[in-house]
Each structure stands twice: as C-alpha cells, then as structure tokens.
PDB file of C-alpha atoms and ligand atoms in Angstrom:
ATOM      1  CA  MET Y   1     123.366 106.289  85.872  1.00  0.00           C
ATOM      2  CA  LEU Y   2     124.599 107.494  89.227  1.00  0.00           C
ATOM      3  CA  GLN Y   3     121.671 107.590  91.619  1.00  0.00           C
ATOM      4  CA  LYS Y   4     120.795 110.891  93.264  1.00  0.00           C
ATOM      5  CA  PHE Y   5     119.053 111.848  96.472  1.00  0.00           C
ATOM      6  CA  ASN Y   6     115.294 111.727  95.968  1.00  0.00           C
ATOM      7  CA  PRO Y   7     113.545 114.470  98.008  1.00  0.00           C
ATOM      8  CA  LYS Y   8     110.602 112.073  98.454  1.00  0.00           C
ATOM      9  CA  ASN Y   9     112.915 110.132 100.775  1.00  0.00           C
ATOM     10  CA  LYS Y  10     113.579 113.112 103.042  1.00  0.00           C
ATOM     11  CA  ASP Y  11     111.432 111.897 105.921  1.00  0.00           C
ATOM     12  CA  LEU Y  12     111.814 108.136 105.643  1.00  0.00           C
ATOM     13  CA  GLN Y  13     110.678 106.014 108.554  1.00  0.00           C
ATOM     14  CA  ILE Y  14     113.216 103.248 109.112  1.00  0.00           C
ATOM     15  CA  TYR Y  15     112.986 100.066 111.152  1.00  0.00           C
ATOM     16  CA  VAL Y  16     115.960  99.372 113.451  1.00  0.00           C
ATOM     17  CA  LYS Y  17     115.986  96.461 115.898  1.00  0.00           C
ATOM     18  CA  ASP Y  18     112.752  97.031 117.763  1.00  0.00           C
ATOM     19  CA  GLY Y  19     111.077 100.121 116.411  1.00  0.00           C
ATOM     20  CA  ILE Y  20     110.558 102.589 113.609  1.00  0.00           C
ATOM     21  CA  TYR Y  21     112.453 105.878 113.589  1.00  0.00           C
ATOM     22  CA  HIS Y  22     112.818 108.935 111.346  1.00  0.00           C
ATOM     23  CA  ARG Y  23     115.865 108.506 109.119  1.00  0.00           C
ATOM     24  CA  ASP Y  24     117.772 111.120 111.175  1.00  0.00           C
ATOM     25  CA  GLU Y  25     117.191 109.118 114.366  1.00  0.00           C
ATOM     26  CA  ALA Y  26     117.632 105.576 112.993  1.00  0.00           C
ATOM     27  CA  LYS Y  27     120.970 104.295 114.329  1.00  0.00           C
ATOM     28  CA  VAL Y  28     122.817 101.046 114.997  1.00  0.00           C
ATOM     29  CA  SER Y  29     125.252 100.615 117.857  1.00  0.00           C
ATOM     30  CA  VAL Y  30     128.966 101.027 117.190  1.00  0.00           C
ATOM     31  CA  PHE Y  31     129.205  97.572 118.841  1.00  0.00           C
ATOM     32  CA  ASP Y  32     126.949  95.995 116.219  1.00  0.00           C
ATOM     33  CA  SER Y  33     128.536  93.135 114.276  1.00  0.00           C
ATOM     34  CA  ILE Y  34     127.715  94.914 111.028  1.00  0.00           C
ATOM     35  CA  VAL Y  35     130.069  97.763 112.030  1.00  0.00           C
ATOM     36  CA  GLN Y  36     132.775  95.492 113.403  1.00  0.00           C
ATOM     37  CA  GLY Y  37     132.944  92.821 110.716  1.00  0.00           C
ATOM     38  CA  GLY Y  38     130.344  93.410 108.033  1.00  0.00           C
ATOM     39  CA  ASP Y  39     128.783  90.469 109.826  1.00  0.00           C
ATOM     40  CA  GLY Y  40     125.275  90.571 108.405  1.00  0.00           C
ATOM     41  CA  VAL Y  41     123.058  89.281 105.629  1.00  0.00           C
ATOM     42  CA  TRP Y  42     120.678  91.259 103.460  1.00  0.00           C
ATOM     43  CA  GLU Y  43     117.979  91.352 100.838  1.00  0.00           C
ATOM     44  CA  GLY Y  44     116.965  93.978  98.317  1.00  0.00           C
ATOM     45  CA  LEU Y  45     113.230  93.862  97.641  1.00  0.00           C
ATOM     46  CA  ARG Y  46     110.898  95.827  95.437  1.00  0.00           C
ATOM     47  CA  VAL Y  47     107.346  97.020  96.082  1.00  0.00           C
ATOM     48  CA  TYR Y  48     104.926  97.156  93.152  1.00  0.00           C
ATOM     49  CA  ASN Y  49     101.345  98.375  93.350  1.00  0.00           C
ATOM     50  CA  GLY Y  50     100.675  97.541  97.016  1.00  0.00           C
ATOM     51  CA  GLY Y  51     102.649  94.288  97.162  1.00  0.00           C
ATOM     52  CA  VAL Y  52     106.163  93.007  97.881  1.00  0.00           C
ATOM     53  CA  PHE Y  53     107.603  91.116  94.929  1.00  0.00           C
ATOM     54  CA  MET Y  54     108.596  87.493  95.582  1.00  0.00           C
ATOM     55  CA  LEU Y  55     108.617  87.997  99.330  1.00  0.00           C
ATOM     56  CA  ASP Y  56     108.719  84.241 100.058  1.00  0.00           C
ATOM     57  CA  ARG Y  57     111.832  83.693  97.978  1.00  0.00           C
ATOM     58  CA  HIS Y  58     113.565  86.681  99.600  1.00  0.00           C
ATOM     59  CA  LEU Y  59     112.693  85.364 103.052  1.00  0.00           C
ATOM     60  CA  ASN Y  60     113.978  81.902 102.108  1.00  0.00           C
ATOM     61  CA  ARG Y  61     117.306  83.333 101.003  1.00  0.00           C
ATOM     62  CA  LEU Y  62     117.548  85.565 104.083  1.00  0.00           C
ATOM     63  CA  MET Y  63     116.868  82.647 106.421  1.00  0.00           C
ATOM     64  CA  ASN Y  64     119.268  80.334 104.564  1.00  0.00           C
ATOM     65  CA  SER Y  65     121.980  82.996 104.724  1.00  0.00           C
ATOM     66  CA  ALA Y  66     121.413  83.627 108.466  1.00  0.00           C
ATOM     67  CA  LYS Y  67     121.521  79.892 109.153  1.00  0.00           C
ATOM     68  CA  ALA Y  68     124.737  79.420 107.160  1.00  0.00           C
ATOM     69  CA  MET Y  69     126.230  82.276 109.209  1.00  0.00           C
ATOM     70  CA  HIS Y  70     125.134  80.489 112.394  1.00  0.00           C
ATOM     71  CA  PHE Y  71     123.244  83.509 113.729  1.00  0.00           C
ATOM     72  CA  ALA Y  72     121.493  83.008 117.077  1.00  0.00           C
ATOM     73  CA  ASN Y  73     117.960  84.193 117.876  1.00  0.00           C
ATOM     74  CA  ILE Y  74     117.029  84.751 114.248  1.00  0.00           C
ATOM     75  CA  PRO Y  75     113.659  86.517 113.979  1.00  0.00           C
ATOM     76  CA  THR Y  76     110.972  84.366 112.399  1.00  0.00           C
ATOM     77  CA  ARG Y  77     109.711  84.882 108.865  1.00  0.00           C
ATOM     78  CA  GLU Y  78     106.477  86.200 110.387  1.00  0.00           C
ATOM     79  CA  GLU Y  79     108.356  88.720 112.545  1.00  0.00           C
ATOM     80  CA  VAL Y  80     110.426  89.954 109.596  1.00  0.00           C
ATOM     81  CA  THR Y  81     107.304  90.205 107.418  1.00  0.00           C
ATOM     82  CA  LYS Y  82     105.412  92.149 110.100  1.00  0.00           C
ATOM     83  CA  ALA Y  83     108.326  94.563 110.570  1.00  0.00           C
ATOM     84  CA  LEU Y  84     108.543  95.036 106.797  1.00  0.00           C
ATOM     85  CA  PHE Y  85     104.825  95.675 106.363  1.00  0.00           C
ATOM     86  CA  ASP Y  86     104.711  97.980 109.426  1.00  0.00           C
ATOM     87  CA  THR Y  87     107.604 100.001 107.991  1.00  0.00           C
ATOM     88  CA  LEU Y  88     105.983 100.326 104.573  1.00  0.00           C
ATOM     89  CA  LYS Y  89     102.725 101.363 106.223  1.00  0.00           C
ATOM     90  CA  ALA Y  90     104.518 103.928 108.425  1.00  0.00           C
ATOM     91  CA  ASN Y  91     105.824 105.466 105.190  1.00  0.00           C
ATOM     92  CA  GLU Y  92     102.492 105.067 103.350  1.00  0.00           C
ATOM     93  CA  MET Y  93     104.489 103.416 100.571  1.00  0.00           C
ATOM     94  CA  THR Y  94     102.760 101.242  98.011  1.00  0.00           C
ATOM     95  CA  ASP Y  95     104.683 101.512  94.742  1.00  0.00           C
ATOM     96  CA  GLY Y  96     108.000 102.471  93.175  1.00  0.00           C
ATOM     97  CA  VAL Y  97     109.867 101.437  96.313  1.00  0.00           C
ATOM     98  CA  HIS Y  98     113.092  99.525  96.886  1.00  0.00           C
ATOM     99  CA  VAL Y  99     113.707  98.049 100.325  1.00  0.00           C
ATOM    100  CA  ARG Y 100     117.130  97.299 101.736  1.00  0.00           C
ATOM    101  CA  LEU Y 101     116.552  94.750 104.496  1.00  0.00           C
ATOM    102  CA  THR Y 102     119.579  93.823 106.601  1.00  0.00           C
ATOM    103  CA  LEU Y 103     119.861  91.298 109.403  1.00  0.00           C
ATOM    104  CA  THR Y 104     123.033  91.538 111.469  1.00  0.00           C
ATOM    105  CA  ARG Y 105     124.393  89.140 114.062  1.00  0.00           C
ATOM    106  CA  GLY Y 106     123.584  91.915 116.517  1.00  0.00           C
ATOM    107  CA  GLU Y 107     125.303  93.953 119.182  1.00  0.00           C
ATOM    108  CA  LYS Y 108     128.464  92.669 120.883  1.00  0.00           C
ATOM    109  CA  VAL Y 109     129.195  92.841 124.619  1.00  0.00           C
ATOM    110  CA  THR Y 110     132.684  94.034 123.738  1.00  0.00           C
ATOM    111  CA  SER Y 111     134.488  94.559 120.452  1.00  0.00           C
ATOM    112  CA  GLY Y 112     135.854  91.412 118.830  1.00  0.00           C
ATOM    113  CA  MET Y 113     135.330  88.899 116.087  1.00  0.00           C
ATOM    114  CA  ASP Y 114     133.954  86.001 118.136  1.00  0.00           C
ATOM    115  CA  PRO Y 115     130.216  85.469 117.488  1.00  0.00           C
ATOM    116  CA  ARG Y 116     129.873  84.355 121.134  1.00  0.00           C
ATOM    117  CA  LEU Y 117     130.275  88.053 122.024  1.00  0.00           C
ATOM    118  CA  ASN Y 118     126.827  88.598 120.492  1.00  0.00           C
ATOM    119  CA  ASP Y 119     124.342  87.739 123.178  1.00  0.00           C
ATOM    120  CA  MET Y 120     121.633  90.317 122.399  1.00  0.00           C
ATOM    121  CA  GLY Y 121     120.042  88.737 119.338  1.00  0.00           C
ATOM    122  CA  CYS Y 122     120.052  89.876 115.742  1.00  0.00           C
ATOM    123  CA  THR Y 123     119.539  93.458 114.575  1.00  0.00           C
ATOM    124  CA  LEU Y 124     116.950  93.885 111.832  1.00  0.00           C
ATOM    125  CA  ILE Y 125     117.233  97.040 109.699  1.00  0.00           C
ATOM    126  CA  ILE Y 126     114.625  97.919 107.072  1.00  0.00           C
ATOM    127  CA  VAL Y 127     115.305 100.872 104.780  1.00  0.00           C
ATOM    128  CA  PRO Y 128     112.521 101.502 102.239  1.00  0.00           C
ATOM    129  CA  GLU Y 129     113.174 104.196  99.639  1.00  0.00           C
ATOM    130  CA  TYR Y 130     111.391 105.552  96.629  1.00  0.00           C
ATOM    131  CA  LYS Y 131     113.707 104.303  93.903  1.00  0.00           C
ATOM    132  CA  ALA Y 132     113.049 103.456  90.273  1.00  0.00           C
ATOM    133  CA  PRO Y 133     115.052 100.635  88.664  1.00  0.00           C
ATOM    134  CA  VAL Y 134     118.573 102.043  88.565  1.00  0.00           C
ATOM    135  CA  TYR Y 135     119.393 101.352  84.900  1.00  0.00           C
ATOM    136  CA  ASP Y 136     117.835 102.760  81.756  1.00  0.00           C
ATOM    137  CA  ASN Y 137     116.466  99.520  80.368  1.00  0.00           C
ATOM    138  CA  GLU Y 138     115.822 101.085  76.976  1.00  0.00           C
ATOM    139  CA  SER Y 139     119.356 102.238  76.239  1.00  0.00           C
ATOM    140  CA  GLY Y 140     121.068  99.427  78.166  1.00  0.00           C
ATOM    141  CA  ILE Y 141     124.442  99.447  79.870  1.00  0.00           C
ATOM    142  CA  SER Y 142     128.092  99.061  79.056  1.00  0.00           C
ATOM    143  CA  ILE Y 143     130.278  96.845  81.234  1.00  0.00           C
ATOM    144  CA  VAL Y 144     133.954  96.048  81.711  1.00  0.00           C
ATOM    145  CA  THR Y 145     135.611  92.934  83.025  1.00  0.00           C
ATOM    146  CA  SER Y 146     137.013  93.395  86.494  1.00  0.00           C
ATOM    147  CA  SER Y 147     140.302  91.987  87.769  1.00  0.00           C
ATOM    148  CA  THR Y 148     138.630  91.211  91.114  1.00  0.00           C
ATOM    149  CA  ARG Y 149     137.192  87.692  91.124  1.00  0.00           C
ATOM    150  CA  ARG Y 150     133.724  86.869  92.431  1.00  0.00           C
ATOM    151  CA  ASN Y 151     133.886  84.591  95.459  1.00  0.00           C
ATOM    152  CA  SER Y 152     133.525  80.866  94.892  1.00  0.00           C
ATOM    153  CA  PRO Y 153     132.663  78.202  97.472  1.00  0.00           C
ATOM    154  CA  ASN Y 154     136.353  77.523  98.171  1.00  0.00           C
ATOM    155  CA  ASN Y 155     136.755  80.987  99.692  1.00  0.00           C
ATOM    156  CA  LEU Y 156     133.373  82.511 100.584  1.00  0.00           C
ATOM    157  CA  ASP Y 157     130.188  80.850  99.374  1.00  0.00           C
ATOM    158  CA  SER Y 158     128.275  83.247  97.119  1.00  0.00           C
ATOM    159  CA  LYS Y 159     125.043  81.540  98.140  1.00  0.00           C
ATOM    160  CA  ILE Y 160     125.274  83.497 101.387  1.00  0.00           C
ATOM    161  CA  HIS Y 161     123.883  86.941 100.660  1.00  0.00           C
ATOM    162  CA  HIS Y 162     126.234  88.589 103.119  1.00  0.00           C
ATOM    163  CA  ASN Y 163     127.385  92.152 103.663  1.00  0.00           C
ATOM    164  CA  ASN Y 164     131.057  91.505 102.903  1.00  0.00           C
ATOM    165  CA  LEU Y 165     130.755  93.270  99.580  1.00  0.00           C
ATOM    166  CA  ILE Y 166     134.355  94.439  99.189  1.00  0.00           C
ATOM    167  CA  ASN Y 167     135.061  92.256  96.133  1.00  0.00           C
ATOM    168  CA  ASN Y 168     132.023  93.678  94.414  1.00  0.00           C
ATOM    169  CA  ILE Y 169     132.816  97.237  95.495  1.00  0.00           C
ATOM    170  CA  LEU Y 170     136.377  96.934  94.125  1.00  0.00           C
ATOM    171  CA  ALA Y 171     134.908  95.620  90.884  1.00  0.00           C
ATOM    172  CA  LYS Y 172     132.476  98.545  90.753  1.00  0.00           C
ATOM    173  CA  ILE Y 173     135.373 100.979  91.270  1.00  0.00           C
ATOM    174  CA  GLU Y 174     137.101  99.429  88.258  1.00  0.00           C
ATOM    175  CA  SER Y 175     133.983  99.981  86.162  1.00  0.00           C
ATOM    176  CA  ASN Y 176     133.628 103.567  87.424  1.00  0.00           C
ATOM    177  CA  VAL Y 177     137.250 104.343  86.541  1.00  0.00           C
ATOM    178  CA  ALA Y 178     136.671 102.861  83.086  1.00  0.00           C
ATOM    179  CA  GLY Y 179     133.525 104.968  82.606  1.00  0.00           C
ATOM    180  CA  ALA Y 180     131.283 101.891  82.380  1.00  0.00           C
ATOM    181  CA  ASP Y 181     127.992 101.186  84.162  1.00  0.00           C
ATOM    182  CA  ALA Y 182     128.908  97.922  85.871  1.00  0.00           C
ATOM    183  CA  ALA Y 183     131.662  95.348  86.207  1.00  0.00           C
ATOM    184  CA  LEU Y 184     131.644  91.802  84.893  1.00  0.00           C
ATOM    185  CA  MET Y 185     133.177  89.576  87.550  1.00  0.00           C
ATOM    186  CA  LEU Y 186     134.792  86.258  86.643  1.00  0.00           C
ATOM    187  CA  ASP Y 187     135.062  83.084  88.701  1.00  0.00           C
ATOM    188  CA  ASN Y 188     138.351  81.490  89.753  1.00  0.00           C
ATOM    189  CA  TYR Y 189     138.660  79.783  86.348  1.00  0.00           C
ATOM    190  CA  GLY Y 190     138.108  82.940  84.340  1.00  0.00           C
ATOM    191  CA  PHE Y 191     134.527  82.169  83.341  1.00  0.00           C
ATOM    192  CA  ALA Y 192     131.852  84.848  83.705  1.00  0.00           C
ATOM    193  CA  ALA Y 193     130.204  84.765  87.143  1.00  0.00           C
ATOM    194  CA  GLU Y 194     127.935  87.812  87.282  1.00  0.00           C
ATOM    195  CA  LEU Y 195     128.005  91.604  87.325  1.00  0.00           C
ATOM    196  CA  ASN Y 196     128.934  93.380  90.550  1.00  0.00           C
ATOM    197  CA  GLY Y 197     125.277  93.713  91.616  1.00  0.00           C
ATOM    198  CA  THR Y 198     123.265  91.640  89.142  1.00  0.00           C
ATOM    199  CA  ASN Y 199     123.289  88.255  87.392  1.00  0.00           C
ATOM    200  CA  VAL Y 200     124.031  87.861  83.702  1.00  0.00           C
ATOM    201  CA  PHE Y 201     122.533  85.989  80.734  1.00  0.00           C
ATOM    202  CA  ILE Y 202     123.591  85.691  77.104  1.00  0.00           C
ATOM    203  CA  ALA Y 203     121.605  84.570  74.070  1.00  0.00           C
ATOM    204  CA  LYS Y 204     123.190  82.889  71.047  1.00  0.00           C
ATOM    205  CA  GLU Y 205     121.225  81.587  68.077  1.00  0.00           C
ATOM    206  CA  GLY Y 206     117.996  81.622  70.082  1.00  0.00           C
ATOM    207  CA  ILE Y 207     119.318  79.726  73.106  1.00  0.00           C
ATOM    208  CA  LEU Y 208     119.719  81.370  76.489  1.00  0.00           C
ATOM    209  CA  TYR Y 209     122.781  80.728  78.656  1.00  0.00           C
ATOM    210  CA  THR Y 210     123.684  81.797  82.173  1.00  0.00           C
ATOM    211  CA  PRO Y 211     126.596  80.873  84.457  1.00  0.00           C
ATOM    212  CA  HIS Y 212     126.059  78.092  86.983  1.00  0.00           C
ATOM    213  CA  ALA Y 213     125.093  79.561  90.373  1.00  0.00           C
ATOM    214  CA  ASP Y 214     128.474  78.537  91.837  1.00  0.00           C
ATOM    215  CA  ALA Y 215     130.372  81.815  91.910  1.00  0.00           C
ATOM    216  CA  CYS Y 216     127.357  84.089  91.672  1.00  0.00           C
ATOM    217  CA  LEU Y 217     124.452  84.912  93.890  1.00  0.00           C
ATOM    218  CA  PRO Y 218     121.481  82.704  92.996  1.00  0.00           C
ATOM    219  CA  GLY Y 219     119.461  85.798  92.186  1.00  0.00           C
ATOM    220  CA  ILE Y 220     115.718  85.728  92.564  1.00  0.00           C
ATOM    221  CA  THR Y 221     115.237  87.568  89.273  1.00  0.00           C
ATOM    222  CA  ARG Y 222     117.679  85.091  87.653  1.00  0.00           C
ATOM    223  CA  GLY Y 223     115.593  82.202  88.969  1.00  0.00           C
ATOM    224  CA  LEU Y 224     112.384  83.729  87.651  1.00  0.00           C
ATOM    225  CA  VAL Y 225     113.925  84.411  84.222  1.00  0.00           C
ATOM    226  CA  ILE Y 226     114.967  80.744  83.968  1.00  0.00           C
ATOM    227  CA  GLU Y 227     111.381  79.741  84.816  1.00  0.00           C
ATOM    228  CA  LEU Y 228     109.956  82.228  82.303  1.00  0.00           C
ATOM    229  CA  ALA Y 229     112.295  80.907  79.604  1.00  0.00           C
ATOM    230  CA  HIS Y 230     110.933  77.382  80.153  1.00  0.00           C
ATOM    231  CA  GLU Y 231     107.337  78.640  80.149  1.00  0.00           C
ATOM    232  CA  ASN Y 232     107.964  80.437  76.872  1.00  0.00           C
ATOM    233  CA  ASN Y 233     109.705  77.491  75.181  1.00  0.00           C
ATOM    234  CA  ILE Y 234     113.091  79.189  75.246  1.00  0.00           C
ATOM    235  CA  GLU Y 235     115.890  76.743  75.924  1.00  0.00           C
ATOM    236  CA  CYS Y 236     117.993  77.929  78.876  1.00  0.00           C
ATOM    237  CA  ILE Y 237     121.289  76.267  79.708  1.00  0.00           C
ATOM    238  CA  GLU Y 238     123.431  76.893  82.803  1.00  0.00           C
ATOM    239  CA  LYS Y 239     127.071  76.499  81.822  1.00  0.00           C
ATOM    240  CA  ASN Y 240     130.574  77.935  82.012  1.00  0.00           C
ATOM    241  CA  ILE Y 241     130.664  81.011  79.780  1.00  0.00           C
ATOM    242  CA  SER Y 242     133.995  82.410  78.585  1.00  0.00           C
ATOM    243  CA  LEU Y 243     134.668  86.036  77.745  1.00  0.00           C
ATOM    244  CA  THR Y 244     134.810  85.206  74.038  1.00  0.00           C
ATOM    245  CA  GLU Y 245     131.303  83.761  74.288  1.00  0.00           C
ATOM    246  CA  MET Y 246     130.161  86.925  76.050  1.00  0.00           C
ATOM    247  CA  TYR Y 247     131.663  89.193  73.357  1.00  0.00           C
ATOM    248  CA  SER Y 248     130.151  87.197  70.492  1.00  0.00           C
ATOM    249  CA  ALA Y 249     126.687  86.716  71.989  1.00  0.00           C
ATOM    250  CA  ASP Y 250     123.651  87.961  70.043  1.00  0.00           C
ATOM    251  CA  GLU Y 251     122.148  89.408  73.217  1.00  0.00           C
ATOM    252  CA  VAL Y 252     123.400  89.985  76.744  1.00  0.00           C
ATOM    253  CA  PHE Y 253     121.302  91.161  79.666  1.00  0.00           C
ATOM    254  CA  SER Y 254     121.596  91.460  83.410  1.00  0.00           C
ATOM    255  CA  THR Y 255     118.946  90.608  85.999  1.00  0.00           C
ATOM    256  CA  GLY Y 256     118.344  91.836  89.518  1.00  0.00           C
ATOM    257  CA  THR Y 257     115.944  93.556  91.848  1.00  0.00           C
ATOM    258  CA  MET Y 258     117.727  96.887  91.386  1.00  0.00           C
ATOM    259  CA  GLY Y 259     117.459  96.929  87.580  1.00  0.00           C
ATOM    260  CA  GLU Y 260     115.000  94.164  86.574  1.00  0.00           C
ATOM    261  CA  LEU Y 261     116.130  93.015  83.077  1.00  0.00           C
ATOM    262  CA  THR Y 262     118.733  95.331  81.545  1.00  0.00           C
ATOM    263  CA  PRO Y 263     120.266  94.914  78.087  1.00  0.00           C
ATOM    264  CA  VAL Y 264     124.083  94.983  77.996  1.00  0.00           C
ATOM    265  CA  LYS Y 265     125.238  96.816  74.877  1.00  0.00           C
ATOM    266  CA  MET Y 266     129.004  96.795  75.255  1.00  0.00           C
ATOM    267  CA  ILE Y 267     131.552  94.568  77.004  1.00  0.00           C
ATOM    268  CA  ASP Y 268     135.189  95.674  77.220  1.00  0.00           C
ATOM    269  CA  GLY Y 269     134.700  97.947  74.195  1.00  0.00           C
ATOM    270  CA  ARG Y 270     133.103  95.165  72.083  1.00  0.00           C
ATOM    271  CA  ALA Y 271     129.590  96.080  70.926  1.00  0.00           C
ATOM    272  CA  ILE Y 272     127.060  93.279  71.310  1.00  0.00           C
ATOM    273  CA  GLU Y 273     125.785  92.678  67.779  1.00  0.00           C
ATOM    274  CA  ASN Y 274     122.700  90.615  67.176  1.00  0.00           C
ATOM    275  CA  TYR Y 275     123.534  88.926  63.852  1.00  0.00           C
ATOM    276  CA  ASN Y 276     120.745  86.381  64.415  1.00  0.00           C
ATOM    277  CA  ASN Y 277     118.088  89.050  65.027  1.00  0.00           C
ATOM    278  CA  THR Y 278     116.774  87.296  68.113  1.00  0.00           C
ATOM    279  CA  ASP Y 279     114.479  88.970  70.622  1.00  0.00           C
ATOM    280  CA  LEU Y 280     114.871  86.939  73.808  1.00  0.00           C
ATOM    281  CA  THR Y 281     115.615  89.975  75.996  1.00  0.00           C
ATOM    282  CA  LYS Y 282     112.439  91.681  74.798  1.00  0.00           C
ATOM    283  CA  ARG Y 283     110.297  88.549  75.156  1.00  0.00           C
ATOM    284  CA  LEU Y 284     111.591  87.775  78.635  1.00  0.00           C
ATOM    285  CA  THR Y 285     111.198  91.401  79.740  1.00  0.00           C
ATOM    286  CA  LYS Y 286     107.558  91.291  78.638  1.00  0.00           C
ATOM    287  CA  ALA Y 287     107.055  87.931  80.338  1.00  0.00           C
ATOM    288  CA  PHE Y 288     108.621  89.347  83.521  1.00  0.00           C
ATOM    289  CA  GLU Y 289     106.369  92.428  83.462  1.00  0.00           C
ATOM    290  CA  SER Y 290     103.298  90.262  82.976  1.00  0.00           C
ATOM    291  CA  LYS Y 291     104.144  88.204  86.079  1.00  0.00           C
ATOM    292  CA  VAL Y 292     104.942  91.011  88.513  1.00  0.00           C
ATOM    293  CA  ALA Y 293     101.412  91.371  89.898  1.00  0.00           C
ATOM    294  CA  MET Y 294     101.019  87.604  90.295  1.00  0.00           C
ATOM    295  CA  TYR Y 295     104.169  87.344  92.422  1.00  0.00           C
ATOM    296  CA  CYS Y 296     103.459  90.290  94.735  1.00  0.00           C
ATOM    297  CA  VAL Y 297     102.383  89.641  98.319  1.00  0.00           C
ATOM    298  CA  PRO Y 298      99.937  92.396  99.362  1.00  0.00           C
ATOM    299  CA  ILE Y 299     101.092  94.653 102.206  1.00  0.00           C
ATOM    300  CA  SER Y 300      98.773  93.850 105.119  1.00  0.00           C
TER     301      SER Y 300
HETATM  302  N1  PMP J   1     124.269  89.496  92.262  1.00  0.00           N
HETATM  303  C1  PMP J   1     124.616  90.251  93.325  1.00  0.00           C
HETATM  304  C2  PMP J   1     126.036  90.317  93.719  1.00  0.00           C
HETATM  305  C3  PMP J   1     123.634  90.950  94.040  1.00  0.00           C
HETATM  306  O1  PMP J   1     123.984  91.684  95.114  1.00  0.00           O
HETATM  307  C4  PMP J   1     122.286  90.880  93.622  1.00  0.00           C
HETATM  308  C5  PMP J   1     121.190  91.630  94.333  1.00  0.00           C
HETATM  309  N2  PMP J   1     121.226  91.621  95.664  1.00  0.00           N
HETATM  310  C6  PMP J   1     121.979  90.087  92.496  1.00  0.00           C
HETATM  311  C7  PMP J   1     122.990  89.412  91.849  1.00  0.00           C
HETATM  312  C8  PMP J   1     120.563  89.981  91.998  1.00  0.00           C
HETATM  313  O2  PMP J   1     119.778  89.213  92.838  1.00  0.00           O
HETATM  314  P1  PMP J   1     118.196  89.419  92.907  1.00  0.00           P
HETATM  315  O3  PMP J   1     117.649  89.057  91.564  1.00  0.00           O
HETATM  316  O4  PMP J   1     117.757  88.467  93.962  1.00  0.00           O
HETATM  317  O5  PMP J   1     117.955  90.828  93.248  1.00  0.00           O
END
C-alpha cells in the first residue's frame, strides 16, 4: 500500500507563509524552525464533495497544539480557514483531496534552538493533494508491534500534534522491514497506544474498546467513532488494552483521516478471528460514511 506519485498533483498550488505558489516554487527558509528543530504543529484534513471534513475540530487541535508550544503571533482560525479555502480554490479542488496543513514557529534570526530567535511570526504551509484513503478498507491491513514506544505525557505529550515524528517513523520502519502495513505502538507500560499514523479500536463480544487518549493522539476520527458508537447503542469503553487482548479480539480496526476506518486482519502473525460474528467495524464504517456530508464545512 505504498503511495505513488499522482500525476494529477503535478501542478499543485501550495500556500507558504503569505502566498500561493506552484509546487516547484513553494519553499520554506533554511532558517525556519521546522527545518532546525521539527518545531511545528500540523493537521491532516480531508475534502469531500466541496467541503472540509470536521474543520472546526481540526482548527481546535491546531490552536491547542500551537498554544501548548507557546508559539507567538499565531494566525487566527479565520486566517487559517481563508488560506485553506483560497488554496483549495486556486487548485479547483473539491473532492478526493487530502490536505497537509503545517504551522511552524517561523523563521529564526539566526540558527539555534531558542524560540526567542523567532521574531517573524509563524509559517503556515498548506499542501493539498489528490489522495484517496491510503489503505484498502476492504482487504484490511496487517500490523506488527514496534519496539519504539509512543510518547506519553511524562516525555512528550501526545496531545500536541507536533512534527517531531521520529518515534512514529522508527515504528513505521519496523513495520516496513517486517513486511506489514503499519506498526502498533505501545505506551510506557506495554499497553497498546495506537498505530504509527492512526488510532486503534478492538471489539470483543459486541463491546468496543480503545486505549485512553494518554499515549496516543486524540484523533478526530477516533472521537467521531466514539460518538457514533454511542448513537448506535454500541458500548464503547476507553481502557488499557494488552497485546493478548488485541490478539484475541473479534474485530480490530484503525481510524484516521488518512485511512478512515480500516480493518486490521493480522497482528504479529496472529489472524484476527471473529468467533462472535460481530459486525461493529461494518456498522461504524456505514455510520461514518452517512455522517461525512453533515460534518463538512463548504469551501467558500
Ligand atoms: N495517530 C497519529 C500518530 C496521527 O498522526 C494521526 C493523524 N494525524 C492519527 C492518529 C489520526 O488522527 P485523525 O483522526 O485526527 O486524523
């Protein structure tokens, strides 16, 4: 499921700092904090049928992350929204689009770690691309447990959606080497936290479980799936989940903007076998699809 270059993205128009440029011209300074320290926060968003899915929740998380990082001169929600809509309009994009939106601490007066060296305001980067959900949600994915732990609040709070993705990249390398599609990352206690780029749920005897949002990103798709479970009278419990519970679950699926809801078929060589014949993944996928239009903010 390795993504390939899509020729439809050949002439992308990309927002950087104060304007929109052809992808060949869109550049950040070598003095930008994102280059020097991965010092930025980001959101992945999806565009469906003329609207941006759950824009408010993405903006909330972006703003909360920028505040936790103590950024100065953070653009307003209105400014970010305008830049996003302008960029989508410049590309005439209305559907089948994934947007990588990054907000960095900005350019530094000289190289160095100190955020006081950033006196030029934040850099906003908006990269929209034609991109279908990255996983085949019919056939599902196989995952392996990674030896790299997901950050917990006692090292780097996973509630900040920051660009320091090395843990997750190392985990992804482990899954690549093992020939799997994604890595399952554990927390400091050895409980499941999430996959390297998505959250995770299991179902057992008709009840849905997901790890507490302590050592995982509080994903927007995760949040919606919990809401949809309640709406559909499916009990959903946030708890510590051990590897044994993962292996013996009836159903396992991942959630995220990049893949929506994706069944997990294999974990560490153990096939996920649904002895209780439950259909929570299917029901929640349908419920998710039925809500997409309702949660899209029209591009204006
Ligand atoms: N976990 C990680 C580590 C992620 O990077 C992402 C997506 N950015 C998610 C989970 C899924 O979050 P969301 O549902 O908000 O896309």
